[in-house]
Amino acid sequence: MFRYALKRLGLGAVIITVALMMLFAMVYLIPGDPASVALGPRATPAMIADLRARMGLDQPIWRQFLHFYGSVLRGDLGTEVLSNRPVFDVVMEQLPFTLILVLGGISWSVALGIPLGCIAAVRRGGFVDRVIGVMSVAMIAVPSFVVAIYSLLVFAVALQWLPAIGAGEPGNLSSRLLHLILPSLAVGLGWIGYISRMVRASMLETLEASHIRTARAFGLPERRIIYTYALRIAVLPTITLLGVGIGQMLSSSVFAEIVFARPGIGKLVYEAISTRNYPIVSGAVLVTTVFFVLVNVAADILVGTLDPRVRASFN
Amino acid sequence: MRGILREPLGALGLTLVAVVVLSAIFAGVLTSYAPSKISPTERFASPSLLHLLGTDHLGRDLFTRVLYGGRIALMIALGATLASLVVGVVLGLIAGYGPRWLDNIMLLVFDAVKSFPTVMLALTLVTLFGPSLYAVVLVVMLVNVPGYARIIRTQTLVLKSAEHVMAARSMGASATRILGIHILPNIIGPILILVSMDVPVVVAIEAGMSFLGLGVRPPTPSWGAILNDGFANIRDSYWIVIAGGLPIVLTTLGFTFLGETLRDLFDPRLKRRS
C-alpha cells in the first residue's frame, strides 16, 4: 500500500512539474516582454532593463525556469503589480470561498446523485429508471453557466426566494448558507447526473456479486441488502470520479462566482485579466492546478486503500 | 436512421439537432432583420409578433441574433471538433506505434494538459492571445486532444501486435502504410461516436467563453454573447437571457440525446462501461 501511494504521489509530482513548465512557457515566454508590460508604455529603456534584471529575464531560459520552479516550491509566486502584495497571499485569501463553493457542489451531487442512482438501479428498466436516466443526461448536458443564470433569474430575480449577490455577511452562518444555495447548485447540478449514472451502473454490477447472493440466500431483508451491503461497495468508483469532478467544479465555479458576484479564485482571475495583472493570473492558475492534481492523487490513494484491485492494476 | 427514430429520446434529439442546424442554415430566409443592425428606438422591446424573442439593449432583434448565433456555434463545433480529432488521431498513432520512451513522454504531457481545469486554461490562453474565435478553437483542442489521443494510443498498442499488422510489417510495409491502411480504419469507428458525443461540450465552451467576453467579439452574434448582454439587464429585461440560454440548452440536449442513442445502437459495449 505504501509503495502504491508513493508511486502515485511521484507521478503527481512529475505531472505538476510538466504543468509548471507549460505554464512557465505560456506566461513567461509568449506575451512579449513581461517587464515592459508591467511598467506600461511610458517606461524608459533604462527602467525596463533594470526591472528585467530584477525579474531575472536576462538569464538563460533554463535558469529562469529553475528559479521559477524553486520559488514556486517556496510558495513565492511573485508580487502583484498594483498593490505590491505577494501573489500567494492574494490567491490564498480567495481560495476558501471557491473551496466552499466546490464543497457545496459536491454536497448537492452526493446528496441527490447517490439516492437517485440507487432508486434507478432498484427499479431497473422501469418507468422511474427511465425518468431518472433522462434527467441525469439532461443535467450533465446543460452547461453550468446557463444553470447559474437561469436559477438566478427564477429564484433570485423573479421569485426573490434567495439572495442574488455576494457570499453573505462574514460571521453570519445562515446568511452565508443562503448565499451558497444557488451558486453551489449551479456548480454541482451536472455531477448529480454523473454520480447517479455511476452509482446505478456499479450498483447493478454489485447486486450480481456472490456475497449479495449469499445475503439473499440467508434471507436478509432486501432493503438491508441494498442499503448496507451493496451501496457500500457501489459508492467506491464515485470517489475517483469526484477527483475529476472537483476539477470540473473548479471550472464551473468561475461562472458561478461571476454570475452571483461571489468572491473567489474565478472572479479574481477574471478581474485580473481585464486589468492585465499577469502575476495574479498565473499564480491563481498555478494554485488551482496543483490543488487539482493533489485532489486526484488523494482520490486515487483513497480508492487504492479501499479496493486492493485498483492497487494491483497500477503496477 | 430507423433505429434512432424508434427510440423516443433519439427521435427527440434528432429533431432538436435538425431544428438547430436548419435554422442556422436558413437564418437569412427565416428573418428579415440583420443580426447586428442597431435600432435605438426599439431598445429593450419585450417579445411580440414583430420581434419574436424581443430586442436587446441596442434594439437588435434577438430572434435574428439567435439564428445567426447558431451558425457560429455549429461552425465552431464542427471545425474545432474536426481539428481535435485529426490532431488527437495523429498524436495517438505516434504514441502507440512509436518507441516506448516517446510514448511515455507523450502520456505525461497529455496528463499534464488534462490537469489544468478547463476554464483556468481558457482564461490563461486568452490573457496571452486576446479573445478571438481562434482562442476558442485552441481551448477546445487542448481539452479534447489528450482524451482522443489516449484512446487511439491504447487501440494502436493492441493492434500493433495483431497478425495482419505483423504480416504487413514482415512484407516490408512502411510505418505510414501500416498505420493508415491496417490500423486507422480499425480504430476510427468507436472514436467517431465519442467525438460526436463531445459536440455539446464544444458548444458549451464556445458559449461559455463568449459569455465571459473571451470568445467571439461583438457585434458578431453568439449565444454566449447574448447571455452576457442579457445578464447585465437581467432585472428589467428577462427575455434577453432566455433568448440566449434556450438555444444553448436545446442544442446541448439535442446532441446529447442523439449521441447517446447512436452509441447504444452502434456500440453496446460502451453503454455497459459508462
Coordinates of C-alpha atoms in Angstrom, one line a residue:
Chain A
M1 CA 0.0 0.0 0.0
F2 CA 2.8 2.4 1.0
R3 CA 4.6 1.7 -2.3
Y4 CA 1.4 2.4 -4.3
A5 CA 0.8 5.7 -2.5
L6 CA 4.5 6.7 -3.1
K7 CA 4.3 5.8 -6.8
R8 CA 1.1 7.7 -7.2
L9 CA 2.5 10.7 -5.4
G10 CA 5.7 10.6 -7.5
L11 CA 3.6 10.6 -10.7
G12 CA 1.6 13.5 -9.3
A13 CA 4.8 15.5 -8.7
V14 CA 6.0 14.8 -12.3
I15 CA 2.7 15.9 -13.7
I16 CA 2.9 19.1 -11.6
T17 CA 6.4 19.8 -12.9
V18 CA 5.4 19.3 -16.5
A19 CA 2.3 21.5 -15.9
L20 CA 4.5 24.2 -14.4
M21 CA 6.8 24.0 -17.4
M22 CA 3.8 24.7 -19.7
L23 CA 2.6 27.5 -17.5
F24 CA 6.1 29.0 -17.4
A25 CA 6.3 28.7 -21.2
M26 CA 2.9 30.3 -21.7
V27 CA 3.2 33.1 -19.2
Y28 CA 6.8 34.0 -19.4
L29 CA 7.9 33.4 -23.0
I30 CA 5.0 34.1 -25.3
P31 CA 3.4 37.5 -24.4
G32 CA 6.4 39.6 -25.4
D33 CA 8.4 41.2 -22.5
P34 CA 6.8 41.0 -19.1
A35 CA 8.9 43.9 -17.8
S36 CA 7.6 46.4 -20.4
V37 CA 4.1 45.1 -19.9
A38 CA 4.4 45.6 -16.1
L39 CA 5.8 49.1 -16.4
G40 CA 3.4 50.3 -19.1
P41 CA 4.0 52.3 -22.2
R42 CA 5.7 55.3 -20.6
A43 CA 8.6 53.4 -19.1
T44 CA 12.1 54.4 -20.2
P45 CA 14.5 51.7 -21.6
A46 CA 16.7 52.1 -18.5
M47 CA 13.7 51.3 -16.2
I48 CA 12.8 48.3 -18.3
A49 CA 16.4 47.0 -18.3
D50 CA 16.5 47.4 -14.5
L51 CA 13.3 45.5 -14.0
R52 CA 14.4 42.9 -16.4
A53 CA 17.5 42.3 -14.4
R54 CA 15.4 42.2 -11.1
M55 CA 13.0 39.7 -12.6
G56 CA 15.8 37.6 -13.9
L57 CA 14.8 38.0 -17.5
D58 CA 18.4 38.5 -18.7
Q59 CA 19.3 35.0 -17.6
P60 CA 19.2 31.9 -19.9
I61 CA 15.8 30.2 -20.1
W62 CA 16.6 27.0 -18.2
R63 CA 17.9 29.1 -15.3
Q64 CA 14.8 31.2 -15.3
F65 CA 12.7 28.1 -15.1
L66 CA 14.7 26.6 -12.3
H67 CA 14.4 29.9 -10.5
F68 CA 10.7 30.0 -11.1
Y69 CA 10.3 26.3 -10.0
G70 CA 12.3 27.0 -6.9
S71 CA 10.3 30.0 -5.8
V72 CA 7.0 28.2 -6.5
L73 CA 8.2 25.4 -4.2
R74 CA 8.9 28.0 -1.5
G75 CA 5.3 29.4 -2.0
D76 CA 6.7 32.6 -3.6
L77 CA 4.5 33.4 -6.7
G78 CA 5.9 36.9 -7.1
T79 CA 4.3 40.2 -6.2
E80 CA 1.2 41.7 -7.6
V81 CA 1.8 44.7 -9.9
L82 CA -0.9 47.0 -8.5
S83 CA -0.8 46.7 -4.7
N84 CA 2.7 45.2 -4.4
R85 CA 1.3 42.4 -2.2
P86 CA 2.6 38.8 -2.5
V87 CA 0.5 36.9 -5.2
F88 CA 0.4 33.9 -2.9
D89 CA -1.4 35.9 -0.2
V90 CA -3.9 37.4 -2.6
V91 CA -4.7 33.9 -4.1
M92 CA -4.9 32.2 -0.7
E93 CA -7.3 34.9 0.5
Q94 CA -9.8 34.0 -2.2
L95 CA -9.3 30.2 -2.2
P96 CA -11.6 29.4 0.8
F97 CA -14.6 31.0 -1.0
T98 CA -14.0 28.8 -4.0
L99 CA -13.4 25.7 -2.0
I100 CA -16.6 26.2 0.0
L101 CA -18.5 26.6 -3.3
V102 CA -17.0 23.4 -4.7
L103 CA -17.8 21.6 -1.4
G104 CA -21.4 22.9 -1.7
G105 CA -21.4 21.5 -5.3
I106 CA -20.1 18.1 -4.1
S107 CA -22.8 18.1 -1.3
W108 CA -25.6 18.6 -3.8
S109 CA -24.2 16.0 -6.2
V110 CA -23.7 13.4 -3.5
A111 CA -26.9 14.1 -1.6
L112 CA -29.0 13.8 -4.7
G113 CA -26.9 11.7 -7.0
I114 CA -26.4 8.6 -4.8
P115 CA -30.1 8.2 -3.9
L116 CA -31.2 8.7 -7.5
G117 CA -28.7 6.2 -8.7
C118 CA -29.8 3.7 -6.1
I119 CA -33.5 4.1 -6.9
A120 CA -32.8 3.7 -10.6
A121 CA -30.8 0.5 -10.0
V122 CA -33.5 -1.0 -7.8
R123 CA -36.2 -0.1 -10.3
R124 CA -34.1 -1.2 -13.3
G125 CA -35.8 -1.0 -16.6
G126 CA -39.0 0.6 -15.2
F127 CA -40.5 3.9 -15.8
V128 CA -38.8 5.6 -12.8
D129 CA -35.4 4.3 -14.0
R130 CA -36.0 5.8 -17.4
V131 CA -37.1 9.2 -16.0
I132 CA -34.0 9.3 -13.7
G133 CA -31.9 8.3 -16.7
V134 CA -33.1 11.1 -18.9
M135 CA -32.9 13.6 -16.1
S136 CA -29.3 12.6 -15.4
V137 CA -28.3 13.0 -19.0
A138 CA -30.0 16.4 -19.2
M139 CA -28.3 17.6 -16.0
I140 CA -24.9 16.6 -17.5
A141 CA -25.6 18.2 -20.8
V142 CA -26.7 21.6 -19.8
P143 CA -23.7 24.0 -19.2
S144 CA -23.4 25.2 -15.7
F145 CA -23.3 28.9 -16.6
V146 CA -26.8 28.6 -18.1
V147 CA -28.0 26.8 -15.0
A148 CA -26.4 29.6 -12.9
I149 CA -28.1 32.4 -14.9
Y150 CA -31.5 30.7 -15.1
S151 CA -31.5 29.9 -11.4
L152 CA -30.6 33.5 -10.7
L153 CA -33.4 34.6 -12.9
V154 CA -36.0 32.3 -11.4
F155 CA -35.1 32.1 -7.7
A156 CA -33.5 35.4 -7.0
V157 CA -35.0 37.9 -9.5
A158 CA -38.5 36.6 -10.2
L159 CA -39.4 34.7 -7.0
Q160 CA -36.9 36.5 -4.7
W161 CA -36.6 33.5 -2.5
L162 CA -32.8 33.6 -2.4
P163 CA -30.2 36.3 -2.5
A164 CA -28.5 37.1 -5.8
I165 CA -25.3 38.8 -5.0
G166 CA -22.2 38.1 -2.8
A167 CA -21.2 35.4 -0.3
G168 CA -23.2 36.7 2.7
E169 CA -22.3 38.6 5.8
P170 CA -19.0 37.4 7.3
G171 CA -19.6 35.5 10.6
N172 CA -23.3 35.1 9.9
L173 CA -23.6 31.4 9.1
S174 CA -27.3 31.3 7.9
S175 CA -26.7 34.2 5.6
R176 CA -23.6 32.5 4.2
L177 CA -25.5 29.3 3.6
L178 CA -28.4 31.1 1.9
H179 CA -25.9 32.8 -0.4
L180 CA -24.4 29.4 -1.1
I181 CA -27.5 27.5 -2.2
L182 CA -27.9 28.8 -5.8
P183 CA -24.2 29.0 -6.8
S184 CA -23.4 25.6 -5.4
L185 CA -26.4 24.1 -7.2
A186 CA -25.2 25.5 -10.5
V187 CA -21.7 24.1 -9.8
G188 CA -23.0 20.7 -8.7
L189 CA -26.0 20.0 -10.9
G190 CA -24.1 18.2 -13.7
W191 CA -22.4 16.0 -11.1
I192 CA -25.8 14.9 -9.7
G193 CA -26.3 13.4 -13.1
Y194 CA -22.8 11.8 -13.3
I195 CA -23.0 10.3 -9.9
S196 CA -26.5 8.9 -10.3
R197 CA -25.4 7.2 -13.5
M198 CA -22.2 5.9 -11.9
V199 CA -24.0 4.6 -8.8
R200 CA -26.7 3.0 -10.9
A201 CA -24.1 1.2 -13.1
S202 CA -21.9 0.0 -10.2
M203 CA -25.0 -0.9 -8.1
L204 CA -26.3 -3.2 -10.8
E205 CA -22.9 -4.8 -11.0
T206 CA -22.7 -5.2 -7.3
L207 CA -26.2 -6.7 -7.0
E208 CA -25.0 -9.6 -9.1
A209 CA -22.0 -10.3 -6.9
S210 CA -21.8 -13.5 -5.0
H211 CA -21.8 -12.0 -1.5
I212 CA -25.1 -10.3 -2.3
R213 CA -26.5 -13.6 -3.5
T214 CA -25.3 -15.2 -0.2
A215 CA -27.0 -12.4 1.8
R216 CA -30.2 -13.0 -0.2
A217 CA -29.9 -16.8 0.4
F218 CA -29.7 -16.1 4.1
G219 CA -33.0 -14.3 3.8
L220 CA -31.8 -10.8 4.8
P221 CA -34.4 -8.1 4.1
E222 CA -33.9 -6.6 0.6
R223 CA -33.8 -3.1 2.0
R224 CA -30.9 -4.0 4.2
I225 CA -29.0 -5.8 1.4
I226 CA -29.3 -2.8 -0.9
Y227 CA -28.5 0.0 1.5
T228 CA -25.9 -1.6 3.8
Y229 CA -24.2 -4.3 1.7
A230 CA -24.5 -3.3 -1.9
L231 CA -24.3 0.5 -1.6
R232 CA -21.1 0.5 0.4
I233 CA -19.3 -1.2 -2.5
A234 CA -21.2 0.6 -5.3
V235 CA -20.1 4.0 -4.0
L236 CA -16.4 3.3 -4.3
P237 CA -16.0 4.2 -8.0
T238 CA -17.7 7.6 -7.3
I239 CA -14.7 8.6 -5.1
T240 CA -12.3 8.6 -8.1
L241 CA -15.0 10.3 -10.2
L242 CA -15.2 13.0 -7.6
G243 CA -11.5 13.7 -8.0
V244 CA -12.2 14.6 -11.6
G245 CA -15.4 16.2 -10.6
I246 CA -13.6 18.7 -8.3
G247 CA -11.6 19.9 -11.3
Q248 CA -14.7 20.4 -13.4
M249 CA -16.4 22.1 -10.5
L250 CA -13.4 24.5 -10.1
S251 CA -14.1 25.4 -13.7
S252 CA -17.9 25.9 -13.2
S253 CA -17.2 27.9 -10.1
V254 CA -15.6 30.6 -12.2
F255 CA -19.0 31.1 -13.9
A256 CA -20.9 30.8 -10.6
E257 CA -18.7 33.4 -9.0
I258 CA -19.1 35.8 -11.8
V259 CA -22.9 35.3 -12.2
F260 CA -23.6 35.6 -8.4
A261 CA -20.8 38.2 -7.8
R262 CA -19.2 36.0 -5.2
P263 CA -15.6 36.4 -4.2
G264 CA -13.3 33.5 -5.2
I265 CA -10.4 32.4 -7.4
G266 CA -12.5 32.5 -10.6
K267 CA -13.6 36.1 -10.0
L268 CA -10.0 37.0 -9.1
V269 CA -8.6 35.6 -12.3
Y270 CA -11.4 37.1 -14.4
E271 CA -10.8 40.5 -13.0
A272 CA -7.0 40.2 -13.3
I273 CA -7.4 39.5 -17.0
S274 CA -9.3 42.7 -17.6
T275 CA -6.6 44.7 -15.7
R276 CA -3.8 42.6 -17.4
N277 CA -2.5 41.6 -14.0
Y278 CA -0.4 38.6 -15.3
P279 CA 1.2 37.5 -12.0
I280 CA -2.3 37.1 -10.4
V281 CA -3.5 35.1 -13.4
S282 CA -0.5 32.7 -13.5
G283 CA -0.5 32.4 -9.7
A284 CA -4.1 31.6 -9.4
V285 CA -4.0 29.1 -12.3
L286 CA -0.9 27.5 -10.7
V287 CA -2.6 27.1 -7.3
T288 CA -5.8 25.6 -8.7
T289 CA -3.8 23.2 -11.0
V290 CA -1.6 22.0 -8.1
F291 CA -4.7 21.7 -5.9
F292 CA -6.5 19.7 -8.6
V293 CA -3.6 17.3 -9.2
L294 CA -3.3 16.7 -5.4
V295 CA -7.0 16.0 -5.1
N296 CA -6.8 13.4 -7.9
V297 CA -3.8 11.8 -6.2
A298 CA -5.6 11.7 -2.9
A299 CA -8.7 10.2 -4.5
D300 CA -6.6 7.5 -6.2
I301 CA -4.8 6.7 -3.0
L302 CA -8.1 6.6 -1.1
V303 CA -9.6 4.2 -3.6
G304 CA -6.4 2.1 -3.5
T305 CA -6.8 1.8 0.2
L306 CA -10.4 0.7 -0.1
D307 CA -10.1 -1.5 -3.1
P308 CA -6.9 -3.7 -3.4
R309 CA -7.8 -4.5 -7.1
V310 CA -7.0 -0.9 -8.1
R311 CA -3.6 -1.1 -6.5
A312 CA -2.8 -4.2 -8.4
S313 CA -3.7 -2.7 -11.7
F314 CA -1.5 0.3 -11.2
N315 CA 1.7 -1.8 -11.1
Chain B
M1 CA -31.8 6.1 -39.1
R2 CA -34.9 3.9 -38.3
G3 CA -33.1 2.8 -35.2
I4 CA -32.7 6.3 -33.9
L5 CA -36.4 7.2 -34.5
R6 CA -37.6 4.1 -32.7
E7 CA -36.0 5.4 -29.5
P8 CA -38.1 8.3 -28.2
L9 CA -35.1 10.0 -26.9
G10 CA -33.2 9.6 -30.2
A11 CA -36.1 11.0 -32.1
L12 CA -36.3 14.0 -29.8
G13 CA -32.5 14.5 -30.1
L14 CA -32.6 14.2 -33.9
T15 CA -35.5 16.7 -34.1
L16 CA -33.7 19.2 -31.9
V17 CA -30.5 18.9 -33.9
A18 CA -32.3 19.2 -37.2
V19 CA -34.2 22.3 -36.0
V20 CA -30.9 24.0 -34.8
V21 CA -29.0 23.1 -38.0
L22 CA -31.8 24.1 -40.4
S23 CA -32.5 27.3 -38.6
A24 CA -28.8 28.2 -38.8
I25 CA -28.5 27.4 -42.5
F26 CA -31.7 29.2 -43.4
A27 CA -31.2 32.1 -41.0
G28 CA -31.4 34.6 -43.9
V29 CA -34.8 33.3 -45.0
L30 CA -36.3 32.9 -41.6
T31 CA -35.9 36.5 -40.6
S32 CA -36.0 39.9 -42.3
Y33 CA -33.7 41.7 -39.8
A34 CA -29.9 41.9 -40.0
P35 CA -28.2 40.3 -37.0
S36 CA -26.1 43.4 -36.0
K37 CA -28.5 46.2 -37.1
I38 CA -28.8 48.6 -34.2
S39 CA -32.2 50.3 -33.8
P40 CA -32.2 52.9 -31.0
T41 CA -35.9 53.4 -31.0
E42 CA -36.6 49.7 -30.3
R43 CA -34.3 49.1 -27.3
F44 CA -35.5 46.6 -24.7
A45 CA -38.7 45.7 -26.6
S46 CA -40.4 42.6 -25.0
P47 CA -41.3 39.7 -27.2
S48 CA -44.0 40.5 -29.7
L49 CA -45.1 39.4 -33.2
L50 CA -42.7 42.0 -34.6
H51 CA -39.8 40.7 -32.5
L52 CA -40.4 37.1 -31.6
L53 CA -37.9 37.0 -28.8
G54 CA -37.8 40.7 -28.1
T55 CA -34.8 43.1 -28.6
D56 CA -31.6 43.7 -26.7
H57 CA -30.0 46.9 -25.2
L58 CA -29.2 48.1 -28.7
G59 CA -32.5 47.4 -30.2
R60 CA -31.2 44.4 -32.2
D61 CA -33.8 41.6 -32.9
L62 CA -32.9 38.7 -30.6
F63 CA -34.6 36.0 -32.8
T64 CA -32.3 37.0 -35.6
R65 CA -29.3 37.1 -33.4
V66 CA -30.1 33.6 -32.1
L67 CA -30.4 32.2 -35.6
Y68 CA -27.1 33.7 -36.7
G69 CA -25.5 32.7 -33.4
G70 CA -26.4 29.2 -34.3
R71 CA -24.1 29.5 -37.3
I72 CA -21.2 30.5 -35.2
A73 CA -21.9 27.7 -32.6
L74 CA -22.2 25.0 -35.2
M75 CA -19.2 26.2 -37.3
I76 CA -17.0 26.2 -34.2
A77 CA -18.4 22.9 -33.0
L78 CA -17.7 21.3 -36.4
G79 CA -14.3 23.0 -37.0
A80 CA -12.8 22.6 -33.5
T81 CA -14.1 19.0 -33.2
L82 CA -12.6 18.0 -36.6
A83 CA -9.3 19.7 -35.7
S84 CA -9.1 18.0 -32.3
L85 CA -9.9 14.7 -34.0
V86 CA -7.2 15.0 -36.6
V87 CA -4.5 16.1 -34.1
G88 CA -5.7 13.5 -31.5
V89 CA -5.6 10.7 -34.0
V90 CA -2.1 11.6 -35.3
L91 CA -0.6 12.0 -31.8
G92 CA -2.3 8.8 -30.6
L93 CA -0.9 6.8 -33.6
I94 CA 2.5 8.2 -32.9
A95 CA 2.4 7.4 -29.2
G96 CA 1.0 3.9 -29.8
Y97 CA 3.2 2.9 -32.7
G98 CA 6.4 4.8 -31.9
P99 CA 9.2 3.9 -29.5
R100 CA 8.4 3.3 -25.8
W101 CA 10.2 6.4 -24.5
L102 CA 8.3 8.7 -26.8
D103 CA 5.0 7.1 -25.7
N104 CA 5.9 7.7 -22.0
I105 CA 6.7 11.4 -22.6
M106 CA 3.6 11.9 -24.6
L107 CA 1.4 10.3 -22.0
L108 CA 2.9 12.6 -19.4
V109 CA 2.2 15.6 -21.5
F110 CA -1.4 14.5 -22.1
D111 CA -1.9 14.0 -18.3
A112 CA -0.3 17.4 -17.6
V113 CA -2.5 19.2 -20.1
K114 CA -5.6 17.4 -18.6
S115 CA -4.6 18.6 -15.1
F116 CA -5.5 22.2 -15.9
P117 CA -9.1 23.0 -15.1
T118 CA -10.8 23.9 -18.4
V119 CA -11.8 27.4 -17.6
M120 CA -8.5 28.3 -16.0
L121 CA -6.8 27.1 -19.2
A122 CA -9.1 29.2 -21.3
L123 CA -8.5 32.2 -19.1
T124 CA -4.7 31.8 -19.3
L125 CA -4.8 31.5 -23.1
V126 CA -7.0 34.4 -23.6
T127 CA -4.8 36.5 -21.3
L128 CA -1.9 35.7 -23.7
F129 CA -3.5 35.8 -27.1
G130 CA -6.5 38.0 -26.5
P131 CA -10.1 37.0 -27.1
S132 CA -11.0 35.6 -30.5
L133 CA -12.5 32.6 -32.4
Y134 CA -9.1 31.0 -32.6
A135 CA -8.7 31.2 -28.8
V136 CA -12.0 29.2 -28.5
V137 CA -10.7 26.6 -31.0
L138 CA -7.4 26.3 -29.2
V139 CA -9.1 25.7 -25.9
V140 CA -11.4 23.1 -27.4
M141 CA -8.4 21.3 -28.8
L142 CA -6.4 21.4 -25.6
V143 CA -9.5 20.0 -23.8
N144 CA -10.3 17.2 -26.3
V145 CA -7.0 16.1 -27.9
P146 CA -5.4 14.4 -24.8
G147 CA -8.5 12.2 -24.4
Y148 CA -8.8 11.3 -28.1
A149 CA -5.0 10.6 -28.3
R150 CA -5.1 8.4 -25.3
I151 CA -7.9 6.2 -26.7
I152 CA -6.2 6.0 -30.2
R153 CA -2.9 5.1 -28.5
T154 CA -4.4 2.2 -26.5
Q155 CA -6.2 0.8 -29.6
T156 CA -3.0 1.2 -31.6
L157 CA -1.0 -0.7 -29.0
V158 CA -3.4 -3.6 -29.2
L159 CA -3.4 -3.7 -33.0
K160 CA 0.4 -3.3 -33.2
S161 CA 0.8 -7.0 -32.4
A162 CA -2.2 -8.2 -34.4
E163 CA -1.5 -10.9 -37.0
H164 CA -2.4 -8.8 -40.1
V165 CA -0.1 -5.9 -38.9
M166 CA 2.7 -8.4 -38.3
A167 CA 2.2 -9.8 -41.7
A168 CA 2.3 -6.4 -43.4
R169 CA 5.4 -5.5 -41.5
S170 CA 7.2 -8.6 -42.4
M171 CA 6.4 -7.9 -46.0
G172 CA 8.2 -4.6 -45.6
A173 CA 5.3 -2.2 -45.4
S174 CA 6.3 1.3 -44.2
A175 CA 5.0 2.7 -40.9
T176 CA 2.8 5.2 -42.6
R177 CA 1.2 2.5 -44.7
I178 CA 0.6 0.2 -41.7
L179 CA -0.9 3.0 -39.7
G180 CA -3.0 4.4 -42.5
I181 CA -4.3 1.2 -44.1
H182 CA -4.1 -1.5 -41.4
I183 CA -4.6 0.3 -38.1
L184 CA -6.5 3.5 -38.5
P185 CA -9.6 2.0 -40.3
N186 CA -10.0 -0.5 -37.5
I187 CA -10.0 2.1 -34.7
I188 CA -11.7 5.1 -36.1
G189 CA -15.3 3.8 -35.6
P190 CA -15.6 3.9 -31.8
I191 CA -13.7 7.2 -31.6
L192 CA -16.2 8.9 -34.0
I193 CA -19.0 8.1 -31.6
L194 CA -17.1 9.5 -28.7
V195 CA -16.3 12.6 -30.7
S196 CA -19.9 13.2 -31.7
M197 CA -20.8 13.0 -28.0
D198 CA -18.4 15.8 -27.3
V199 CA -20.2 18.2 -29.7
P200 CA -22.3 19.6 -26.8
V201 CA -19.2 20.2 -24.8
V202 CA -17.7 22.2 -27.6
V203 CA -20.9 24.2 -27.9
A204 CA -20.8 24.9 -24.2
I205 CA -17.1 26.0 -24.3
E206 CA -17.8 28.5 -27.1
A207 CA -20.9 29.9 -25.4
G208 CA -19.2 30.0 -22.1
M209 CA -16.2 31.8 -23.4
S210 CA -18.3 34.3 -25.3
F211 CA -20.4 34.8 -22.2
L212 CA -17.2 35.8 -20.3
G213 CA -16.3 38.1 -23.3
L214 CA -13.4 35.9 -24.1
G215 CA -14.6 34.3 -27.3
V216 CA -16.4 35.8 -30.2
R217 CA -16.0 39.5 -30.5
P218 CA -19.0 41.9 -30.6
P219 CA -21.0 42.6 -32.6
T220 CA -20.8 39.1 -34.0
P221 CA -23.9 37.2 -32.7
S222 CA -23.2 34.3 -30.4
W223 CA -25.5 32.7 -27.9
G224 CA -23.0 33.3 -25.1
A225 CA -22.7 37.0 -26.0
I226 CA -26.5 37.3 -26.0
L227 CA -26.5 35.8 -22.5
N228 CA -23.8 38.3 -21.5
D229 CA -25.9 41.2 -22.8
G230 CA -28.9 39.9 -21.0
F231 CA -27.1 39.2 -17.8
A232 CA -26.3 42.9 -17.4
N233 CA -30.0 43.7 -17.7
I234 CA -31.5 40.6 -16.0
R235 CA -33.7 42.6 -13.6
D236 CA -35.7 44.5 -16.2
S237 CA -35.4 42.6 -19.4
Y238 CA -35.5 38.9 -18.5
W239 CA -36.2 37.9 -22.2
I240 CA -32.7 38.5 -23.3
V241 CA -31.2 35.8 -21.1
I242 CA -34.0 33.5 -22.0
A243 CA -33.2 34.1 -25.7
G244 CA -29.5 33.5 -25.2
G245 CA -29.8 30.4 -22.9
L246 CA -32.6 28.5 -24.6
P247 CA -30.7 27.7 -27.8
I248 CA -27.7 26.5 -25.7
V249 CA -30.0 24.2 -23.7
L250 CA -31.8 22.8 -26.7
T251 CA -28.6 22.3 -28.7
T252 CA -26.7 20.6 -26.0
L253 CA -29.7 18.4 -25.1
G254 CA -30.4 17.6 -28.7
F255 CA -26.8 16.5 -29.5
T256 CA -26.5 14.6 -26.2
F257 CA -29.7 12.6 -26.7
L258 CA -28.7 11.9 -30.3
G259 CA -25.2 10.9 -29.3
E260 CA -26.4 8.6 -26.5
T261 CA -28.8 6.8 -28.9
L262 CA -26.1 6.5 -31.6
R263 CA -23.7 5.0 -29.1
D264 CA -26.2 2.5 -27.8
L265 CA -27.1 1.5 -31.3
F266 CA -23.6 1.1 -32.7
D267 CA -21.5 0.1 -29.7
P268 CA -23.4 -1.7 -26.9
R269 CA -20.1 -2.4 -25.2
L270 CA -19.6 1.4 -24.4
K271 CA -23.0 1.5 -22.8
R272 CA -22.1 -1.0 -20.2
R273 CA -18.8 0.7 -19.4
S274 CA -20.1 4.2 -18.7

